[in-house]
Amino acid sequence: MLQMDVPFEARCQYVGHDIEHVNVATYGKKFSTDKLGGLVIPVQRRLLAEIRPHKIKN
């Protein structure tokens, strides 16, 4: 997510980490589900694209 420029706050919110940085905790805001999805889904799709060609066929 970092390499695909997903903001720090969005990454933390997505994985459930608390942010203890004073500025972020004071001035930051929670992302809506739609906004968070818009930031994270492209990363998930890229990961899935990497995994699918290597899937073991039964």
mmCIF file with all atom_site columns, N, CA, C and O in Angstrom, residues 14-48:
data_model
loop_
_atom_site.group_PDB
_atom_site.id
_atom_site.type_symbol
_atom_site.label_atom_id
_atom_site.label_alt_id
_atom_site.label_comp_id
_atom_site.label_asym_id
_atom_site.label_entity_id
_atom_site.label_seq_id
_atom_site.pdbx_PDB_ins_code
_atom_site.Cartn_x
_atom_site.Cartn_y
_atom_site.Cartn_z
_atom_site.occupancy
_atom_site.B_iso_or_equiv
_atom_site.pdbx_formal_charge
_atom_site.auth_seq_id
_atom_site.auth_comp_id
_atom_site.auth_asym_id
_atom_site.auth_atom_id
_atom_site.pdbx_PDB_model_num
ATOM 1   N N  . TYR A 1 14 ? -7.474  0.820   7.613  1.00 0.00 ? 14 TYR A N  1
ATOM 2   C CA . TYR A 1 14 ? -7.824  -0.425  6.927  1.00 0.00 ? 14 TYR A CA 1
ATOM 3   C C  . TYR A 1 14 ? -7.386  -1.655  7.709  1.00 0.00 ? 14 TYR A C  1
ATOM 4   O O  . TYR A 1 14 ? -8.127  -2.618  7.824  1.00 0.00 ? 14 TYR A O  1
ATOM 5   N N  . VAL A 1 15 ? -6.193  -1.622  8.252  1.00 0.00 ? 15 VAL A N  1
ATOM 6   C CA . VAL A 1 15 ? -5.685  -2.795  8.976  1.00 0.00 ? 15 VAL A CA 1
ATOM 7   C C  . VAL A 1 15 ? -6.007  -2.760  10.464 1.00 0.00 ? 15 VAL A C  1
ATOM 8   O O  . VAL A 1 15 ? -5.691  -3.685  11.198 1.00 0.00 ? 15 VAL A O  1
ATOM 9   N N  . GLY A 1 16 ? -6.655  -1.674  10.915 1.00 0.00 ? 16 GLY A N  1
ATOM 10  C CA . GLY A 1 16 ? -7.111  -1.605  12.296 1.00 0.00 ? 16 GLY A CA 1
ATOM 11  C C  . GLY A 1 16 ? -6.088  -1.124  13.301 1.00 0.00 ? 16 GLY A C  1
ATOM 12  O O  . GLY A 1 16 ? -6.237  -1.352  14.492 1.00 0.00 ? 16 GLY A O  1
ATOM 13  N N  . HIS A 1 17 ? -5.066  -0.435  12.833 1.00 0.00 ? 17 HIS A N  1
ATOM 14  C CA . HIS A 1 17 ? -4.048  0.090   13.747 1.00 0.00 ? 17 HIS A CA 1
ATOM 15  C C  . HIS A 1 17 ? -4.472  1.456   14.285 1.00 0.00 ? 17 HIS A C  1
ATOM 16  O O  . HIS A 1 17 ? -5.010  2.275   13.552 1.00 0.00 ? 17 HIS A O  1
ATOM 17  N N  . ASP A 1 18 ? -4.219  1.681   15.562 1.00 0.00 ? 18 ASP A N  1
ATOM 18  C CA . ASP A 1 18 ? -4.416  3.007   16.134 1.00 0.00 ? 18 ASP A CA 1
ATOM 19  C C  . ASP A 1 18 ? -3.238  3.881   15.745 1.00 0.00 ? 18 ASP A C  1
ATOM 20  O O  . ASP A 1 18 ? -2.102  3.413   15.672 1.00 0.00 ? 18 ASP A O  1
ATOM 21  N N  . ILE A 1 19 ? -3.529  5.148   15.512 1.00 0.00 ? 19 ILE A N  1
ATOM 22  C CA . ILE A 1 19 ? -2.472  6.099   15.180 1.00 0.00 ? 19 ILE A CA 1
ATOM 23  C C  . ILE A 1 19 ? -2.210  6.928   16.426 1.00 0.00 ? 19 ILE A C  1
ATOM 24  O O  . ILE A 1 19 ? -3.099  7.597   16.927 1.00 0.00 ? 19 ILE A O  1
ATOM 25  N N  . GLU A 1 20 ? -0.991  6.857   16.927 1.00 0.00 ? 20 GLU A N  1
ATOM 26  C CA . GLU A 1 20 ? -0.660  7.554   18.165 1.00 0.00 ? 20 GLU A CA 1
ATOM 27  C C  . GLU A 1 20 ? 0.051   8.881   17.917 1.00 0.00 ? 20 GLU A C  1
ATOM 28  O O  . GLU A 1 20 ? 0.440   9.550   18.857 1.00 0.00 ? 20 GLU A O  1
ATOM 29  N N  . HIS A 1 21 ? 0.221   9.258   16.667 1.00 0.00 ? 21 HIS A N  1
ATOM 30  C CA . HIS A 1 21 ? 0.858   10.527  16.347 1.00 0.00 ? 21 HIS A CA 1
ATOM 31  C C  . HIS A 1 21 ? -0.109  11.649  16.687 1.00 0.00 ? 21 HIS A C  1
ATOM 32  O O  . HIS A 1 21 ? -1.269  11.636  16.285 1.00 0.00 ? 21 HIS A O  1
ATOM 33  N N  . VAL A 1 22 ? 0.333   12.635  17.439 1.00 0.00 ? 22 VAL A N  1
ATOM 34  C CA . VAL A 1 22 ? -0.538  13.702  17.954 1.00 0.00 ? 22 VAL A CA 1
ATOM 35  C C  . VAL A 1 22 ? -1.260  14.445  16.831 1.00 0.00 ? 22 VAL A C  1
ATOM 36  O O  . VAL A 1 22 ? -2.469  14.648  16.892 1.00 0.00 ? 22 VAL A O  1
ATOM 37  N N  . ASN A 1 23 ? -0.533  14.856  15.797 1.00 0.00 ? 23 ASN A N  1
ATOM 38  C CA . ASN A 1 23 ? -1.174  15.614  14.721 1.00 0.00 ? 23 ASN A CA 1
ATOM 39  C C  . ASN A 1 23 ? -2.244  14.799  14.008 1.00 0.00 ? 23 ASN A C  1
ATOM 40  O O  . ASN A 1 23 ? -3.314  15.307  13.702 1.00 0.00 ? 23 ASN A O  1
ATOM 41  N N  . VAL A 1 24 ? -1.960  13.555  13.736 1.00 0.00 ? 24 VAL A N  1
ATOM 42  C CA . VAL A 1 24 ? -2.932  12.711  13.042 1.00 0.00 ? 24 VAL A CA 1
ATOM 43  C C  . VAL A 1 24 ? -4.130  12.441  13.940 1.00 0.00 ? 24 VAL A C  1
ATOM 44  O O  . VAL A 1 24 ? -5.279  12.520  13.502 1.00 0.00 ? 24 VAL A O  1
ATOM 45  N N  . ALA A 1 25 ? -3.873  12.131  15.205 1.00 0.00 ? 25 ALA A N  1
ATOM 46  C CA . ALA A 1 25 ? -4.968  11.847  16.131 1.00 0.00 ? 25 ALA A CA 1
ATOM 47  C C  . ALA A 1 25 ? -5.850  13.072  16.349 1.00 0.00 ? 25 ALA A C  1
ATOM 48  O O  . ALA A 1 25 ? -7.071  12.960  16.481 1.00 0.00 ? 25 ALA A O  1
ATOM 49  N N  . THR A 1 26 ? -5.255  14.248  16.349 1.00 0.00 ? 26 THR A N  1
ATOM 50  C CA . THR A 1 26 ? -6.002  15.480  16.603 1.00 0.00 ? 26 THR A CA 1
ATOM 51  C C  . THR A 1 26 ? -6.695  16.009  15.347 1.00 0.00 ? 26 THR A C  1
ATOM 52  O O  . THR A 1 26 ? -7.859  16.371  15.385 1.00 0.00 ? 26 THR A O  1
ATOM 53  N N  . TYR A 1 27 ? -5.969  16.045  14.245 1.00 0.00 ? 27 TYR A N  1
ATOM 54  C CA . TYR A 1 27 ? -6.486  16.705  13.054 1.00 0.00 ? 27 TYR A CA 1
ATOM 55  C C  . TYR A 1 27 ? -6.931  15.735  11.959 1.00 0.00 ? 27 TYR A C  1
ATOM 56  O O  . TYR A 1 27 ? -7.544  16.159  10.988 1.00 0.00 ? 27 TYR A O  1
ATOM 57  N N  . GLY A 1 28 ? -6.602  14.475  12.097 1.00 0.00 ? 28 GLY A N  1
ATOM 58  C CA . GLY A 1 28 ? -6.978  13.504  11.081 1.00 0.00 ? 28 GLY A CA 1
ATOM 59  C C  . GLY A 1 28 ? -8.455  13.183  11.140 1.00 0.00 ? 28 GLY A C  1
ATOM 60  O O  . GLY A 1 28 ? -9.153  13.500  12.101 1.00 0.00 ? 28 GLY A O  1
ATOM 61  N N  . LYS A 1 29 ? -8.948  12.547  10.091 1.00 0.00 ? 29 LYS A N  1
ATOM 62  C CA . LYS A 1 29 ? -10.346 12.147  10.080 1.00 0.00 ? 29 LYS A CA 1
ATOM 63  C C  . LYS A 1 29 ? -10.434 10.714  9.592  1.00 0.00 ? 29 LYS A C  1
ATOM 64  O O  . LYS A 1 29 ? -9.541  10.211  8.909  1.00 0.00 ? 29 LYS A O  1
ATOM 65  N N  . LYS A 1 30 ? -11.508 10.060  9.951  1.00 0.00 ? 30 LYS A N  1
ATOM 66  C CA . LYS A 1 30 ? -11.740 8.704   9.477  1.00 0.00 ? 30 LYS A CA 1
ATOM 67  C C  . LYS A 1 30 ? -12.188 8.767   8.025  1.00 0.00 ? 30 LYS A C  1
ATOM 68  O O  . LYS A 1 30 ? -12.890 9.679   7.621  1.00 0.00 ? 30 LYS A O  1
ATOM 69  N N  . PHE A 1 31 ? -11.768 7.795   7.251  1.00 0.00 ? 31 PHE A N  1
ATOM 70  C CA . PHE A 1 31 ? -12.196 7.695   5.862  1.00 0.00 ? 31 PHE A CA 1
ATOM 71  C C  . PHE A 1 31 ? -13.534 6.986   5.814  1.00 0.00 ? 31 PHE A C  1
ATOM 72  O O  . PHE A 1 31 ? -13.768 6.034   6.565  1.00 0.00 ? 31 PHE A O  1
ATOM 73  N N  . SER A 1 32 ? -14.409 7.420   4.920  1.00 0.00 ? 32 SER A N  1
ATOM 74  C CA . SER A 1 32 ? -15.663 6.693   4.717  1.00 0.00 ? 32 SER A CA 1
ATOM 75  C C  . SER A 1 32 ? -15.328 5.345   4.095  1.00 0.00 ? 32 SER A C  1
ATOM 76  O O  . SER A 1 32 ? -14.239 5.138   3.542  1.00 0.00 ? 32 SER A O  1
ATOM 77  N N  . THR A 1 33 ? -16.272 4.436   4.167  1.00 0.00 ? 33 THR A N  1
ATOM 78  C CA . THR A 1 33 ? -16.063 3.112   3.586  1.00 0.00 ? 33 THR A CA 1
ATOM 79  C C  . THR A 1 33 ? -15.801 3.217   2.092  1.00 0.00 ? 33 THR A C  1
ATOM 80  O O  . THR A 1 33 ? -14.920 2.532   1.557  1.00 0.00 ? 33 THR A O  1
ATOM 81  N N  . ASP A 1 34 ? -16.542 4.078   1.416  1.00 0.00 ? 34 ASP A N  1
ATOM 82  C CA . ASP A 1 34 ? -16.359 4.247   -0.028 1.00 0.00 ? 34 ASP A CA 1
ATOM 83  C C  . ASP A 1 34 ? -14.979 4.802   -0.360 1.00 0.00 ? 34 ASP A C  1
ATOM 84  O O  . ASP A 1 34 ? -14.313 4.328   -1.282 1.00 0.00 ? 34 ASP A O  1
ATOM 85  N N  . LYS A 1 35 ? -14.537 5.799   0.386  1.00 0.00 ? 35 LYS A N  1
ATOM 86  C CA . LYS A 1 35 ? -13.227 6.402   0.144  1.00 0.00 ? 35 LYS A CA 1
ATOM 87  C C  . LYS A 1 35 ? -12.107 5.403   0.453  1.00 0.00 ? 35 LYS A C  1
ATOM 88  O O  . LYS A 1 35 ? -11.154 5.267   -0.320 1.00 0.00 ? 35 LYS A O  1
ATOM 89  N N  . LEU A 1 36 ? -12.247 4.689   1.564  1.00 0.00 ? 36 LEU A N  1
ATOM 90  C CA . LEU A 1 36 ? -11.242 3.694   1.937  1.00 0.00 ? 36 LEU A CA 1
ATOM 91  C C  . LEU A 1 36 ? -11.167 2.599   0.880  1.00 0.00 ? 36 LEU A C  1
ATOM 92  O O  . LEU A 1 36 ? -10.082 2.188   0.469  1.00 0.00 ? 36 LEU A O  1
ATOM 93  N N  . GLY A 1 37 ? -12.323 2.146   0.415  1.00 0.00 ? 37 GLY A N  1
ATOM 94  C CA . GLY A 1 37 ? -12.349 1.138   -0.646 1.00 0.00 ? 37 GLY A CA 1
ATOM 95  C C  . GLY A 1 37 ? -11.696 1.636   -1.914 1.00 0.00 ? 37 GLY A C  1
ATOM 96  O O  . GLY A 1 37 ? -10.964 0.901   -2.580 1.00 0.00 ? 37 GLY A O  1
ATOM 97  N N  . GLY A 1 38 ? -11.951 2.893   -2.262 1.00 0.00 ? 38 GLY A N  1
ATOM 98  C CA . GLY A 1 38 ? -11.344 3.460   -3.463 1.00 0.00 ? 38 GLY A CA 1
ATOM 99  C C  . GLY A 1 38 ? -9.829  3.515   -3.388 1.00 0.00 ? 38 GLY A C  1
ATOM 100 O O  . GLY A 1 38 ? -9.146  3.425   -4.406 1.00 0.00 ? 38 GLY A O  1
ATOM 101 N N  . LEU A 1 39 ? -9.303  3.628   -2.191 1.00 0.00 ? 39 LEU A N  1
ATOM 102 C CA . LEU A 1 39 ? -7.854  3.664   -2.010 1.00 0.00 ? 39 LEU A CA 1
ATOM 103 C C  . LEU A 1 39 ? -7.236  2.273   -1.947 1.00 0.00 ? 39 LEU A C  1
ATOM 104 O O  . LEU A 1 39 ? -6.122  2.047   -2.421 1.00 0.00 ? 39 LEU A O  1
ATOM 105 N N  . VAL A 1 40 ? -7.954  1.325   -1.354 1.00 0.00 ? 40 VAL A N  1
ATOM 106 C CA . VAL A 1 40 ? -7.385  0.011   -1.065 1.00 0.00 ? 40 VAL A CA 1
ATOM 107 C C  . VAL A 1 40 ? -7.694  -1.026  -2.156 1.00 0.00 ? 40 VAL A C  1
ATOM 108 O O  . VAL A 1 40 ? -6.853  -1.883  -2.449 1.00 0.00 ? 40 VAL A O  1
ATOM 109 N N  . ILE A 1 41 ? -8.850  -0.960  -2.774 1.00 0.00 ? 41 ILE A N  1
ATOM 110 C CA . ILE A 1 41 ? -9.229  -1.975  -3.760 1.00 0.00 ? 41 ILE A CA 1
ATOM 111 C C  . ILE A 1 41 ? -8.231  -2.077  -4.916 1.00 0.00 ? 41 ILE A C  1
ATOM 112 O O  . ILE A 1 41 ? -7.900  -3.196  -5.328 1.00 0.00 ? 41 ILE A O  1
ATOM 113 N N  . PRO A 1 42 ? -7.694  -0.981  -5.455 1.00 0.00 ? 42 PRO A N  1
ATOM 114 C CA . PRO A 1 42 ? -6.686  -1.143  -6.503 1.00 0.00 ? 42 PRO A CA 1
ATOM 115 C C  . PRO A 1 42 ? -5.459  -1.936  -6.041 1.00 0.00 ? 42 PRO A C  1
ATOM 116 O O  . PRO A 1 42 ? -4.877  -2.706  -6.808 1.00 0.00 ? 42 PRO A O  1
ATOM 117 N N  . VAL A 1 43 ? -5.084  -1.763  -4.787 1.00 0.00 ? 43 VAL A N  1
ATOM 118 C CA . VAL A 1 43 ? -3.956  -2.524  -4.237 1.00 0.00 ? 43 VAL A CA 1
ATOM 119 C C  . VAL A 1 43 ? -4.325  -4.005  -4.162 1.00 0.00 ? 43 VAL A C  1
ATOM 120 O O  . VAL A 1 43 ? -3.534  -4.875  -4.541 1.00 0.00 ? 43 VAL A O  1
ATOM 121 N N  . GLN A 1 44 ? -5.526  -4.297  -3.688 1.00 0.00 ? 44 GLN A N  1
ATOM 122 C CA . GLN A 1 44 ? -5.976  -5.687  -3.598 1.00 0.00 ? 44 GLN A CA 1
ATOM 123 C C  . GLN A 1 44 ? -6.023  -6.336  -4.976 1.00 0.00 ? 44 GLN A C  1
ATOM 124 O O  . GLN A 1 44 ? -5.600  -7.486  -5.142 1.00 0.00 ? 44 GLN A O  1
ATOM 125 N N  . ARG A 1 45 ? -6.519  -5.609  -5.962 1.00 0.00 ? 45 ARG A N  1
ATOM 126 C CA . ARG A 1 45 ? -6.595  -6.158  -7.330 1.00 0.00 ? 45 ARG A CA 1
ATOM 127 C C  . ARG A 1 45 ? -5.197  -6.457  -7.872 1.00 0.00 ? 45 ARG A C  1
ATOM 128 O O  . ARG A 1 45 ? -4.983  -7.463  -8.539 1.00 0.00 ? 45 ARG A O  1
ATOM 129 N N  . ARG A 1 46 ? -4.265  -5.580  -7.582 1.00 0.00 ? 46 ARG A N  1
ATOM 130 C CA . ARG A 1 46 ? -2.893  -5.808  -8.052 1.00 0.00 ? 46 ARG A CA 1
ATOM 131 C C  . ARG A 1 46 ? -2.299  -7.054  -7.394 1.00 0.00 ? 46 ARG A C  1
ATOM 132 O O  . ARG A 1 46 ? -1.626  -7.851  -8.046 1.00 0.00 ? 46 ARG A O  1
ATOM 133 N N  . LEU A 1 47 ? -2.541  -7.215  -6.092 1.00 0.00 ? 47 LEU A N  1
ATOM 134 C CA . LEU A 1 47 ? -2.053  -8.409  -5.397 1.00 0.00 ? 47 LEU A CA 1
ATOM 135 C C  . LEU A 1 47 ? -2.674  -9.679  -5.967 1.00 0.00 ? 47 LEU A C  1
ATOM 136 O O  . LEU A 1 47 ? -1.992  -10.677 -6.190 1.00 0.00 ? 47 LEU A O  1
ATOM 137 N N  . LEU A 1 48 ? -3.981  -9.639  -6.212 1.00 0.00 ? 48 LEU A N  1
ATOM 138 C CA . LEU A 1 48 ? -4.658  -10.808 -6.779 1.00 0.00 ? 48 LEU A CA 1
ATOM 139 C C  . LEU A 1 48 ? -4.134  -11.142 -8.166 1.00 0.00 ? 48 LEU A C  1
ATOM 140 O O  . LEU A 1 48 ? -3.989  -12.315 -8.517 1.00 0.00 ? 48 LEU A O  1
#
